Amino acid sequence: MSETRESSIEIGKEEFRKIGYKLIDDISDFIDSIDKRPVTPNEGPSQLQNILGNSSLPENGIASNELISKTTNLLFNHSLLNGHPKFLGYITSSAAPIGALADLLAASVNPNVGAHILSPIASEIEKQTIKWLAEFIGVSPNYGGILVSGGNMANFTAFLAARTAKAPKSIKENGISNNSDKLTIYCSKTTHTWIEKAAILFGLGTKSIRWIQTDTTNRIDTTILETTIKQDLKNGYKPIMVIGTAGDVSTGVVDDLSHISTICKTYDLWFHIDGAYGVPAAVIPKLNYLFEGIKEADSIALDPHKWLYSPLEAGCTLVKNPQHLIDTYSSHPEYYNFSHNEEEIAQNFYEYGFQNSRGFRALKVWLTLQQIGRSGYEKLISEDIQLSKILYHLAEKHPELEAVSQNLSITTLRYIPLDINNNDYLNKLNENVLNKLQTGGEVFLSNAIVFEKYCLRACIVNFRTSKKDIEEIIEIIIREGRKVHLKLSQTIE
Ligand SMILES: *Cc1c(COP(=O)(O)O)cnc(C)c1O
């Protein structure tokens, strides 16, 4: 073997520069022209497989510049673009471009943010990011926490901490079947699917979930909540936690957090808030009333990759007393030599959650928070909400549209042909209209069932969307609605 490695995966300085500059040029053009591209190319799996070709694992290497330039075109031309100003589907935001630069930088240094000694500055940046996120949503900066891959993981991380805190202490050693079959958890029936996965994952089982009815405003009915808890206690169950949703997936409604918090105190239950979508709106002073009670939460899940415009993936768990995370996740195997400094304790993130080796996802969140600051976010989020209201009002005024709901930045509406009010037909019609819109490439909306109406749903967490886009979306819905109705009414007759 020669003195130096014949390493072939390294890219030399000059070549890295050349490839990198070209890539940055291409990305700049892509971002700059994103509004002129189709939202989605609407290609099926087999079409895409043909483009990729079905060759086997490459035996020999291919030049990096060729790979990067080919792949750039592949992604630009065959992706759904959630950064397009008319992408308003589900809850996926447009991504702040500084996040792309942050990911490049983070991957270049590649700290392992599992242990402080392996990621000295990155660990401190993550800690600061978490403190800033707590300040952002208006809870005490003494909340601690951890960044995770998204809302599901953020909720899971909090869920297991709640189980550790409120279930019998022996559960960690004995497991769940021996002592805790009767643990119960409470949430509204609008709660996101993560709750079922959590109940399965952490051994409680889905029967432990008490799906509480919502009231006429779609919030959890706190009277039924309290009655159910009392009844369970009487029947020998062991309630451990209540989940309040701050911005439900379908309609954006925020539960009465303050009332839930009072109930949790009365019955000594863990109070968790799923704020994956909506909690960043707490940055707007005018909306503080919606989030009253948030400061009492034992844990909060939020999702920087939703309304903080971070590129995927970034979720965050905040816990009022972070010791609960350590109680749940910490262990000290003999093969870790992570504490040196006697005077100062370094925070090792592997002790705060599920992951061991961890990437530096904090960087993109940390940088976007600084790029525009609290005041910039307050404006962006307010504008998203304002645009959502404009969409609602335009639908309200239009004779062929029905405005159904508007909360935070989610509006639901449906197309109603003049003189037609058969709900079954309208549901079928709107489902067809949505399919047409989702494949057309002009606009991307999703769906919601609200008061038994199949609705088109627009969730605006998109800093590129403008008033003009909203007006054009109305026109597109009307145009497609008429076409689909014409066709559907003929097939039915
Ligand atoms: C999006 C969402 C989730 C899931 O978050 P992911 O980042 O998709 O894992 C959970 N709860 C609510 C309320 C959400 O909006």
mmCIF file of C-alpha atoms in Angstrom, residues 33-37 39 81-88 94 383-384 386-388 390-392 394 401 413 437 441-445 458-479:
data_model
loop_
_atom_site.group_PDB
_atom_site.id
_atom_site.type_symbol
_atom_site.label_atom_id
_atom_site.label_comp_id
_atom_site.label_asym_id
_atom_site.label_seq_id
_atom_site.Cartn_x
_atom_site.Cartn_y
_atom_site.Cartn_z
ATOM 1 C CA SER A 33 -38.512 30.464 -11.546
ATOM 2 C CA ILE A 34 -40.451 28.176 -9.231
ATOM 3 C CA ASP A 35 -43.752 30.027 -9.834
ATOM 4 C CA LYS A 36 -43.480 29.375 -13.583
ATOM 5 C CA ARG A 37 -43.140 25.619 -13.187
ATOM 6 C CA VAL A 39 -46.800 22.505 -9.080
ATOM 7 C CA LEU A 81 -42.895 21.606 -5.666
ATOM 8 C CA ASN A 82 -44.181 22.550 -2.233
ATOM 9 C CA GLY A 83 -42.255 25.815 -2.619
ATOM 10 C CA HIS A 84 -44.599 26.817 -5.480
ATOM 11 C CA PRO A 85 -46.797 29.789 -4.490
ATOM 12 C CA LYS A 86 -49.950 27.813 -5.332
ATOM 13 C CA PHE A 87 -49.052 24.753 -3.245
ATOM 14 C CA LEU A 88 -51.498 24.863 -0.340
ATOM 15 C CA SER A 94 -42.402 26.364 1.369
ATOM 16 C CA GLU A 383 -50.000 37.330 6.175
ATOM 17 C CA ASP A 384 -50.618 33.599 5.746
ATOM 18 C CA GLN A 386 -54.835 37.071 6.175
ATOM 19 C CA LEU A 387 -54.589 35.298 2.805
ATOM 20 C CA SER A 388 -56.547 32.388 4.199
ATOM 21 C CA ILE A 390 -59.278 36.433 1.830
ATOM 22 C CA LEU A 391 -59.793 33.014 0.261
ATOM 23 C CA TYR A 392 -62.680 32.383 2.650
ATOM 24 C CA LEU A 394 -63.932 35.333 -1.877
ATOM 25 C CA LEU A 401 -68.750 28.427 -3.900
ATOM 26 C CA LEU A 413 -64.689 25.483 0.859
ATOM 27 C CA LEU A 437 -56.841 20.033 -9.281
ATOM 28 C CA GLY A 441 -50.342 21.170 -12.028
ATOM 29 C CA GLU A 442 -51.790 24.669 -11.600
ATOM 30 C CA VAL A 443 -52.604 24.517 -7.905
ATOM 31 C CA PHE A 444 -52.359 21.916 -5.152
ATOM 32 C CA LEU A 445 -55.069 21.720 -2.478
ATOM 33 C CA ALA A 458 -56.205 25.204 1.591
ATOM 34 C CA CYS A 459 -53.602 25.463 4.325
ATOM 35 C CA ILE A 460 -51.383 28.482 3.761
ATOM 36 C CA VAL A 461 -47.965 27.968 5.320
ATOM 37 C CA ASN A 462 -46.316 29.360 2.230
ATOM 38 C CA PHE A 463 -44.362 32.609 2.265
ATOM 39 C CA ARG A 464 -44.504 32.768 -1.554
ATOM 40 C CA THR A 465 -48.309 32.814 -1.823
ATOM 41 C CA SER A 466 -49.756 36.230 -2.708
ATOM 42 C CA LYS A 467 -53.212 37.755 -2.956
ATOM 43 C CA LYS A 468 -53.000 37.340 -6.726
ATOM 44 C CA ASP A 469 -52.452 33.592 -6.288
ATOM 45 C CA ILE A 470 -55.542 33.387 -4.096
ATOM 46 C CA GLU A 471 -57.672 35.216 -6.681
ATOM 47 C CA GLU A 472 -56.370 32.946 -9.425
ATOM 48 C CA ILE A 473 -57.058 29.851 -7.325
ATOM 49 C CA ILE A 474 -60.702 30.908 -7.039
ATOM 50 C CA GLU A 475 -60.894 31.189 -10.826
ATOM 51 C CA ILE A 476 -59.262 27.792 -11.300
ATOM 52 C CA ILE A 477 -61.696 26.121 -8.880
ATOM 53 C CA ILE A 478 -64.683 27.651 -10.664
ATOM 54 C CA ARG A 479 -63.390 26.716 -14.112
#
